[in-house]
Short mmCIF file of C-alpha atoms in Angstrom, two decimals:
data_model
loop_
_atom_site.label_atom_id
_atom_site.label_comp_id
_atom_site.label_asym_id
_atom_site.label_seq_id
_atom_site.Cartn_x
_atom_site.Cartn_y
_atom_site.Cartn_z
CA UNK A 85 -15.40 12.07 -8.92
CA UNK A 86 -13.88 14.72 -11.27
CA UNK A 87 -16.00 17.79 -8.83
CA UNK A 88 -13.95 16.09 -5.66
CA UNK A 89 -10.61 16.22 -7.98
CA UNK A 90 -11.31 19.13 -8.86
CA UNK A 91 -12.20 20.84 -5.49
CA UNK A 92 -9.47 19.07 -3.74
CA UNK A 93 -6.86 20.42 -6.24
CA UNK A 94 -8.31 23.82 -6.05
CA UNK A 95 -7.22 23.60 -2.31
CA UNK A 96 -3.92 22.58 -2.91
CA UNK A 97 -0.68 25.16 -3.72
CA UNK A 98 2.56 24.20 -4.07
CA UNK A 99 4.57 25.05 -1.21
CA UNK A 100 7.60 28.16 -1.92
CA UNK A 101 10.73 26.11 -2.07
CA UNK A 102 11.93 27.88 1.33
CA UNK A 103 8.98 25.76 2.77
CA UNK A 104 9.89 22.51 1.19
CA UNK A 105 13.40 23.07 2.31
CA UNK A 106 12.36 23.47 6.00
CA UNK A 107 9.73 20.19 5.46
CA UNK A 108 12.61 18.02 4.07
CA UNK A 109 14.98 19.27 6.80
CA UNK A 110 12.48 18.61 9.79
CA UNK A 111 10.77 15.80 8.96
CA UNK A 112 9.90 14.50 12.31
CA UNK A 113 6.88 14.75 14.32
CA UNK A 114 6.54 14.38 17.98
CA UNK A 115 7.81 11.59 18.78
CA UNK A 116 6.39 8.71 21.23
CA UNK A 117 7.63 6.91 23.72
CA UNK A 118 5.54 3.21 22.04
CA UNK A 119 3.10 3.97 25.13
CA UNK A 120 0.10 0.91 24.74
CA UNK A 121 1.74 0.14 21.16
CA UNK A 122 3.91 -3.57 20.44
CA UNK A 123 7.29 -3.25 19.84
CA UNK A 124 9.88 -5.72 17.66
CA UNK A 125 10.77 -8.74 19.63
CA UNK A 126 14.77 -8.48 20.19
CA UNK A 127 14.79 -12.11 19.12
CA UNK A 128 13.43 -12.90 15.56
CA UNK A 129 13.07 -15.87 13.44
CA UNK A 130 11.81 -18.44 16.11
CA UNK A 131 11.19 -21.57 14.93
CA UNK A 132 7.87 -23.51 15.75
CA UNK A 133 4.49 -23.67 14.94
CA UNK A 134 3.46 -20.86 12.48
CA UNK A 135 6.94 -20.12 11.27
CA UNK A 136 7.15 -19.04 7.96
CA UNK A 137 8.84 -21.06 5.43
CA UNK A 138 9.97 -20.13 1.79
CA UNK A 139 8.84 -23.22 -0.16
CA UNK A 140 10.02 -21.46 -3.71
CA UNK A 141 11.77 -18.60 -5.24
CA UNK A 142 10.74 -17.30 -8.60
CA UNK A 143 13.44 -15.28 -10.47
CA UNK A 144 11.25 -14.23 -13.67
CA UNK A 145 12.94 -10.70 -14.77
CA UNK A 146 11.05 -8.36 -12.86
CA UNK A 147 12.35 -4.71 -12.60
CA UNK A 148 11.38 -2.69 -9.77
CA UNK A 149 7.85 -4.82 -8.85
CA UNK A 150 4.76 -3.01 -6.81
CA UNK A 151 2.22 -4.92 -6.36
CA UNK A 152 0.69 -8.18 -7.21
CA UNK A 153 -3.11 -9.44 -7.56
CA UNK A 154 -4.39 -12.95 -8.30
CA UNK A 155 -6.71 -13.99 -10.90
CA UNK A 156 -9.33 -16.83 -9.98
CA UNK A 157 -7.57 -18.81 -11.91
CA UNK A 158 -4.26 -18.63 -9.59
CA UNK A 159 -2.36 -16.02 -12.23
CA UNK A 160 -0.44 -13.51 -10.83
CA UNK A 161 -0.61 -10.09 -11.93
CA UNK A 162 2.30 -7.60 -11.15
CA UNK A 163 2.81 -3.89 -11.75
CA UNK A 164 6.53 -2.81 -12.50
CA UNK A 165 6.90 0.46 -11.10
CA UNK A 166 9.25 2.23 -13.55
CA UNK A 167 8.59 0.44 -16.98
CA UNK A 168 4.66 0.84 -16.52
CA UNK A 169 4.29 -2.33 -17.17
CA UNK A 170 2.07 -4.98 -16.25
CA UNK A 171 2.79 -8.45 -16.26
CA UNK A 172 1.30 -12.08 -16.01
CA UNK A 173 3.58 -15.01 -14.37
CA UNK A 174 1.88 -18.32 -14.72
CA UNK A 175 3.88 -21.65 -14.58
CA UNK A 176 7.06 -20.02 -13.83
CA UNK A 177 6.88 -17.88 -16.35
CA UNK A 178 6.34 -13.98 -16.90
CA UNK A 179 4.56 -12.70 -19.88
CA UNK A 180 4.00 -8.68 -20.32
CA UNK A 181 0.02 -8.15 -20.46
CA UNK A 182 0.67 -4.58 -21.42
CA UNK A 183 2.32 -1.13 -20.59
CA UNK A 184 -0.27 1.59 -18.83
CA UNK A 185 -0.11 4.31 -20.37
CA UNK A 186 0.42 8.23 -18.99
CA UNK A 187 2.50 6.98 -16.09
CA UNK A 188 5.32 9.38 -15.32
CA UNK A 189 8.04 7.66 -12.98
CA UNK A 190 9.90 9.59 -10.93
CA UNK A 191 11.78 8.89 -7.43
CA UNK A 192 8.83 6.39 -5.40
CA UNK A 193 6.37 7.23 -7.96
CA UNK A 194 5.02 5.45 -10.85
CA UNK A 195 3.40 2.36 -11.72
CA UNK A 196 2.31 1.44 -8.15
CA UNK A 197 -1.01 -0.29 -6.39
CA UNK A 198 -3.15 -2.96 -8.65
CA UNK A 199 -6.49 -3.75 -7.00
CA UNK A 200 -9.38 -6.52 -8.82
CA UNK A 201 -12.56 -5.51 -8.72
CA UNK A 202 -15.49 -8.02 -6.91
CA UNK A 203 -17.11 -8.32 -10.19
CA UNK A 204 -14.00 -9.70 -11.99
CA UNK A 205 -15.48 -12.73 -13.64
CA UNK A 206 -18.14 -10.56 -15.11
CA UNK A 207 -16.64 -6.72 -15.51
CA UNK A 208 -12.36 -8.03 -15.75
CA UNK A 209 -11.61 -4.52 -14.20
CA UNK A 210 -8.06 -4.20 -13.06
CA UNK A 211 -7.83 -0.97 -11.08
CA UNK A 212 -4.28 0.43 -11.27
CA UNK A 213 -2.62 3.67 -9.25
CA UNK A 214 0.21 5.77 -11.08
CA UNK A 215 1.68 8.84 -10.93
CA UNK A 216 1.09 10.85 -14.04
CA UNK A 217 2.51 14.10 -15.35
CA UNK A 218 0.26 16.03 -12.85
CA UNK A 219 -0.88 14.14 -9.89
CA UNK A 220 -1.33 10.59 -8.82
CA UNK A 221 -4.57 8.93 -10.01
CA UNK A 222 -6.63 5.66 -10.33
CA UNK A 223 -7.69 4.40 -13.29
CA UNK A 224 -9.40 1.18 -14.58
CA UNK A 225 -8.59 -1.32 -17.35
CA UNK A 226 -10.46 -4.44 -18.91
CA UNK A 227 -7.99 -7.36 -18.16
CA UNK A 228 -8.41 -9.23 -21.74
CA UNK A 229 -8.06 -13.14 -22.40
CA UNK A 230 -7.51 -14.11 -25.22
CA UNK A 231 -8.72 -17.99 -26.90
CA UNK A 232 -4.96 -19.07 -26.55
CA UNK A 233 -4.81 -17.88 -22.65
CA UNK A 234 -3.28 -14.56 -23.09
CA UNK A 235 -3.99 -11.30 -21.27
CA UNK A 236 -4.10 -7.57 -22.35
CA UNK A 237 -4.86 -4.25 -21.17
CA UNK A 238 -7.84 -2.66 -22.54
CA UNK A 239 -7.63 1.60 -22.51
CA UNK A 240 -7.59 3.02 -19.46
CA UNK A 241 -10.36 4.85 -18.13
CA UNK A 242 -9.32 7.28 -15.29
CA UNK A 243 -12.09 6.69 -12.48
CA UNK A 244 -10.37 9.43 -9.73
CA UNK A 245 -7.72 12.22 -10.05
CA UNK A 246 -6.13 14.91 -8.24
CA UNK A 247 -3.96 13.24 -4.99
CA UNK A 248 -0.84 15.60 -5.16
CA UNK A 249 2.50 14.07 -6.28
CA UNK A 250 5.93 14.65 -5.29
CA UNK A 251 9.26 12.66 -5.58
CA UNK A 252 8.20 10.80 -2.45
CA UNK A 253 5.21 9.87 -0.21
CA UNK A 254 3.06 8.75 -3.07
CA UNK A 255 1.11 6.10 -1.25
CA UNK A 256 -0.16 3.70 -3.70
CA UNK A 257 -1.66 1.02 -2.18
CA UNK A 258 -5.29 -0.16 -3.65
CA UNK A 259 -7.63 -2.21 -2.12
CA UNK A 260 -11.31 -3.79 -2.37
CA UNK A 261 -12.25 -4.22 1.04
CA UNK A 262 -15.10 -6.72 2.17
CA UNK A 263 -17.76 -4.04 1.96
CA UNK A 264 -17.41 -4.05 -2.29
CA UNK A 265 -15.47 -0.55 -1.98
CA UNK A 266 -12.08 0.85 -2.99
CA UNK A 267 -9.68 2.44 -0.94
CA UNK A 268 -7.02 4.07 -1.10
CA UNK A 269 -3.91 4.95 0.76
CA UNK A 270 -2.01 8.04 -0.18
CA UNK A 271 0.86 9.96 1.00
CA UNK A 272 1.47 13.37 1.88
CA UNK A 273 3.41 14.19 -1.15
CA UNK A 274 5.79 16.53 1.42
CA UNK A 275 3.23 18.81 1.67
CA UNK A 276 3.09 18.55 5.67
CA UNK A 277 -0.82 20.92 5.56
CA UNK A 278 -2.74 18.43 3.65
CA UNK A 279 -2.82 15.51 6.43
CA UNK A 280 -4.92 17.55 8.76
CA UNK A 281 -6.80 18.91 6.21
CA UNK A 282 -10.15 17.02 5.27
CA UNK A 283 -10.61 18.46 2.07
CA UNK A 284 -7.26 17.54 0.98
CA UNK A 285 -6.39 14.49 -0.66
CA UNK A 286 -2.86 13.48 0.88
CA UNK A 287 -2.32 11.99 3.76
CA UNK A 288 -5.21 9.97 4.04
CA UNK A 289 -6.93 6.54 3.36
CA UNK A 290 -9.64 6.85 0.74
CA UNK A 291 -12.82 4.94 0.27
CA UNK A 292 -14.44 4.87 -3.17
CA UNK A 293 -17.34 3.48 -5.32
CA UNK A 294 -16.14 1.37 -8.07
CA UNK A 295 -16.52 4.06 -10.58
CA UNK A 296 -14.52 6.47 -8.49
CA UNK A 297 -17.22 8.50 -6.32
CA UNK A 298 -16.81 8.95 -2.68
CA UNK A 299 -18.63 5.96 -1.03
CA UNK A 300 -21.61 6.19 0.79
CA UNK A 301 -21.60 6.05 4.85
CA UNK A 302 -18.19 8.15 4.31
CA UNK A 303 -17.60 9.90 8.00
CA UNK A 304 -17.39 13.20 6.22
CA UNK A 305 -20.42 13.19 4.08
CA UNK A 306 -19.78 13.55 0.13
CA UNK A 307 -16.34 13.37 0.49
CA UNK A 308 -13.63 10.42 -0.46
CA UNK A 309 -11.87 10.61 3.18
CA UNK A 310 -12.01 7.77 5.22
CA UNK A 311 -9.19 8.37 7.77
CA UNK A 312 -6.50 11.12 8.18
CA UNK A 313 -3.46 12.25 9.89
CA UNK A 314 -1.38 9.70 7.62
CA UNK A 315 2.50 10.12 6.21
CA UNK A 316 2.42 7.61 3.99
CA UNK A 317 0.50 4.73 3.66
CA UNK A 318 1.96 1.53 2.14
CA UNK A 319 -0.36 -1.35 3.01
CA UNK A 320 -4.30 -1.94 3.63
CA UNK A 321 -5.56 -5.35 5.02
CA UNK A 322 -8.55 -6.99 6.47
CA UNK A 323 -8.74 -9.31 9.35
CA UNK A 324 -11.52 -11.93 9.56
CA UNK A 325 -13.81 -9.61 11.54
CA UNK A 326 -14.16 -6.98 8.89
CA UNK A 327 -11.22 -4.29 10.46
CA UNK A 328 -9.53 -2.64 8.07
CA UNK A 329 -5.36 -2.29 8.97
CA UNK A 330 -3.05 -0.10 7.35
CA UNK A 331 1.00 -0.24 7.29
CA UNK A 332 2.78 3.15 6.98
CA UNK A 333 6.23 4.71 7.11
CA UNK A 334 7.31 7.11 10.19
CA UNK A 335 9.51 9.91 9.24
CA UNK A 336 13.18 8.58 10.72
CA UNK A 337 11.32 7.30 14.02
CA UNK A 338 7.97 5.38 14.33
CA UNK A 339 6.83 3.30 12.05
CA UNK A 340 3.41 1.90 12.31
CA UNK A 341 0.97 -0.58 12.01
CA UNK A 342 -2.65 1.32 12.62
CA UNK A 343 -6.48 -0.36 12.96
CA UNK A 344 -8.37 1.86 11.29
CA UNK A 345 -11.37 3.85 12.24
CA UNK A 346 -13.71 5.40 10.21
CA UNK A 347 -13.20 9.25 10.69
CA UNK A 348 -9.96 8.85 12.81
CA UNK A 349 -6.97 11.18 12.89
CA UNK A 350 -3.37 9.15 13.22
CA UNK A 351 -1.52 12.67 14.00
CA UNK A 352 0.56 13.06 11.60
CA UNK A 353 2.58 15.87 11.41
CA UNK A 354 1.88 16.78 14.83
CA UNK A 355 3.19 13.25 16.20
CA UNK A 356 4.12 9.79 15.62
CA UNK A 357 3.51 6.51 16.83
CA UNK A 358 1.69 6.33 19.97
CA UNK A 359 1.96 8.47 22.47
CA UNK A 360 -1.70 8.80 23.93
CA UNK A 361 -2.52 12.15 23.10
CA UNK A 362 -6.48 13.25 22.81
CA UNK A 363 -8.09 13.42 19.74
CA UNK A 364 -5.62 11.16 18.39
CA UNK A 365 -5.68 7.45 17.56
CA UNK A 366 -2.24 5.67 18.60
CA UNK A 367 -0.82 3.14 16.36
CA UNK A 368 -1.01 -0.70 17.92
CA UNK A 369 2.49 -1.83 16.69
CA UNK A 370 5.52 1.04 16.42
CA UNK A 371 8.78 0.15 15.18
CA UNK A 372 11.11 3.00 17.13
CA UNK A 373 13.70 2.43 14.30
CA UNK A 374 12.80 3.15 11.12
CA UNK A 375 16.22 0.84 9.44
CA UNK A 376 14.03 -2.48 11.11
CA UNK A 377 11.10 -1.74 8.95
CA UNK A 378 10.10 0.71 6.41
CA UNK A 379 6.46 -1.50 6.48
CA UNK A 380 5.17 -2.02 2.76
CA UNK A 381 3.02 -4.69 1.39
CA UNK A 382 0.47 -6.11 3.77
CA UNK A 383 -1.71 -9.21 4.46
CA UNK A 384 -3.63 -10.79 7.22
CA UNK A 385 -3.90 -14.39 7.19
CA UNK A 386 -5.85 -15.80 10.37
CA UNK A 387 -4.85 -13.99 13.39
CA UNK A 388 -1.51 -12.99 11.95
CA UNK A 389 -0.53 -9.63 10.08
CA UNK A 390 2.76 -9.98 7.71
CA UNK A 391 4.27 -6.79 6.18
CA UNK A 392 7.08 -6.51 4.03
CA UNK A 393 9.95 -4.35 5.38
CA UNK A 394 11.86 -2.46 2.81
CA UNK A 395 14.93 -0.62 4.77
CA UNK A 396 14.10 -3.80 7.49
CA UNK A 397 14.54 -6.06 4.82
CA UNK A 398 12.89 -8.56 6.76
CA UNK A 399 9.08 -10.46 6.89
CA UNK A 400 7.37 -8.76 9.93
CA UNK A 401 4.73 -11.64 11.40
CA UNK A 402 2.43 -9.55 14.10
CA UNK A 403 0.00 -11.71 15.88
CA UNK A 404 -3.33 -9.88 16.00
CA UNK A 405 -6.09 -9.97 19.06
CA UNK A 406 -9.61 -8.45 18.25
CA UNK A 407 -8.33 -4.45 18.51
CA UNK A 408 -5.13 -5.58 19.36
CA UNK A 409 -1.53 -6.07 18.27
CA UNK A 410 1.11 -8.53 19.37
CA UNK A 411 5.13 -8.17 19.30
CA UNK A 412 6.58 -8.06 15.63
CA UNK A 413 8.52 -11.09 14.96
CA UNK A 414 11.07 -11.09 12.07
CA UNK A 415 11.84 -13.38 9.84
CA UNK A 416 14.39 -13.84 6.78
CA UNK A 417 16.32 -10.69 8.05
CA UNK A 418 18.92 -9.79 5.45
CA UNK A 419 18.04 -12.65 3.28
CA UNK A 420 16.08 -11.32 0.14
CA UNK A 421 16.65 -7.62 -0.07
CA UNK A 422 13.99 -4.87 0.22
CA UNK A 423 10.23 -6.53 0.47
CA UNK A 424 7.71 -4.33 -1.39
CA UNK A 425 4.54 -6.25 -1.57
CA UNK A 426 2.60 -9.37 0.68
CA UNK A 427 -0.19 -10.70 -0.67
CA UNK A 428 -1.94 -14.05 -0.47
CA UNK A 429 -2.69 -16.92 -3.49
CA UNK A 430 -5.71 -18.41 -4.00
CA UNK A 431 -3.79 -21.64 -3.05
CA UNK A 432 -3.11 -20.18 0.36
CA UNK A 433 0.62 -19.24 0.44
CA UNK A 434 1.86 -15.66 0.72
CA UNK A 435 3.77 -14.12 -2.24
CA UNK A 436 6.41 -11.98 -1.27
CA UNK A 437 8.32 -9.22 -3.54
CA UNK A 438 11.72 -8.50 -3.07
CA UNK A 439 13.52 -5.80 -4.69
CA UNK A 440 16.84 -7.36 -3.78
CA UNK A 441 19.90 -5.19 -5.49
CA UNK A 442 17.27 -2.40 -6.55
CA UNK A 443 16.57 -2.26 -8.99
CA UNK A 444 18.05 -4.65 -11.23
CA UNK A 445 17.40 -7.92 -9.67
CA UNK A 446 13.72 -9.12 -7.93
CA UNK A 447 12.38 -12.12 -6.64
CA UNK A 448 9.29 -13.20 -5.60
CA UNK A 449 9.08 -15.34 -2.49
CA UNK A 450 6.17 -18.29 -2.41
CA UNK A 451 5.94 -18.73 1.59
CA UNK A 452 3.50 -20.87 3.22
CA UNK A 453 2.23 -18.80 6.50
#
């Protein structure tokens, strides 16, 4: 891991701040007409068959929430972006396992993905992503019980470094997929060269051994790239056929929902969405306004993708086919407040995050799909 780090870092400059400026001032690509992509339904929250319903909302005292994992045992564990911390919520309650330590918040970085390793029951790995002083970074911690039922964080042990930071477009999402390896989705930390660039680190979806090594089979040979041409990946999810999905936010047009292919390039900076140019892989779903979605969190349940909308501030429900994507439907528009994080409960309902009045008020959503 640390050669790749290092290597990857080695290729990376700051930009001059006359750069930056022009970045932050044109911050589109080229935008698509949603060619072969899905599009919102103008009509959202049907009622029927498969219509999500909120069956309990949990107001435990969370400030600024990420991401949440579930132990076998049904716990949740949820990363607070700004505070650090971790915490437990079990019967309606919310303990704090621990605080992570070298985390340096700052605009949308911080305290952000949790992932479990396979192994849990033997190894208790909890796999966290922050941004520290330097970069962002993954790092690993033994998940502790104790005799009376409680949970801390044992030191953290830094497993893969070096993804450039920035006061947005941190990524953050961590995953295990079904294949036993990690990945990661990152962000181009406004640094529009390191999409395109294979041997950067931004702008892309990782995929990593365990113990932080770029996985074997990799498209790009001893390297941790999986898939480029990314802004700023959000969400990863697997359907029931093994294909990997990822949610990510446009610039102010075009957000996506994109099936993932090893080796792939999504375009970004040189366009959004999909507008069917060569050598490029289109997104399947497009939201042409950003203020309807602003995708976060995902989770596929069945045949069904749900992603959390954050500007949207809505429950996106996309019905999936094989390779292909339905409309979006949306559901609790308005409702909640900004939805970070989807994930599912070993009892089968979703858990939804809401960062409703951000940040000083969250709740978390039990919905059964």
């Amino acid at each position: 891991m640390g050669r790749h780090a290092r290597a990857a870092r080695s290729l990376r400059a700051f930009l001059p701040a006359c750069a930056i400026a022009l970045v932050l001032a044109g911050c589109t690509g080229s935008p698509s007409a949603p060619g072969t992509a899905a599009t919102p339904n103008p009509s959202s929250s049907p009622d029927g068959p498969g219509t999500p319903v909120v069956t309990e909302k949990l107001d435990v005292g969370l400030q600024l929430p990420w991401s949440v994992v579930f132990l076998p045992d049904g716990t949740a564990v949820v990363s607070e972006r700004d505070s650090a911390q971790v915490k437990a919520i079990r019967d309606g309650q919310a303990r704090t396992v621990g605080e992570v330590p070298g985390v340096e918040p700052g605009g949308e970085g911080g305290l952000l993905g949790l992932a479990l390793s396979p192994s849990f029951g033997s190894d208790r790995w909890l796999y966290a992503y922050f941004t520290s002083a330097t970069d962002n970074r993954i790092a690993r911690m033994t998940l502790m019980q104790g005799p009376d039922g409680s949970l801390s964080l044992g030191e953290p042990e830094v497993v893969f470094s070096g993804i450039s930071k920035a006061s947005t477009h941190n990524g953050g999402r961590i995953r295990f997929g079904p294949d036993g390896f990690l990945y990661a989705g990152t962000g181009d930390s406004q640094r529009r060269e390191q999409p395109q660039d294979i041997n950067a680190l931004g702008g892309k979806i990782l995929r990593l051994t365990p113990d932080g090594r770029p996985a074997p089979g990799n498209p790009f040979g001893d390297n941790p790239v999986f898939s480029y041409g990314h802004r700023n990946v959000q969400g990863l999810a697997w359907d029931n056929e093994g294909r990997l999905w990822a949610s990510e936010f446009g610039p102010d047009v075009d957000d996506e929902l994109n099936l993932i292919t090893p080796g792939g390039n999504y375009g970004w900076p040189t366009v959004t969405g999909a507008p069917g140019r060569s050598g490029l892989i289109d997104a399947k779903v497009v939201w042409p306004s950003t203020s309807e979605a602003s995708p976060s969190g995902l989770e596929i349940v069945g045949n069904v993708a749900y992603t959390g909308a954050l500007r949207g501030q809505r429950l996106w429900s996309v019905p999936l086919d094989e390779e292909t994507a339905g409309k979006p439907v949306a559901y609790f528009t308005g409702q909640y407040g900004r939805l970070r994080d989807v994930a599912r409960a070993p009892d089968g309902t979703l858990w939804v995050i809401s960062n409703n009045r951000n940040p000083d008020f969250a709740l978390i959503l039990r919905v059964s799909p």
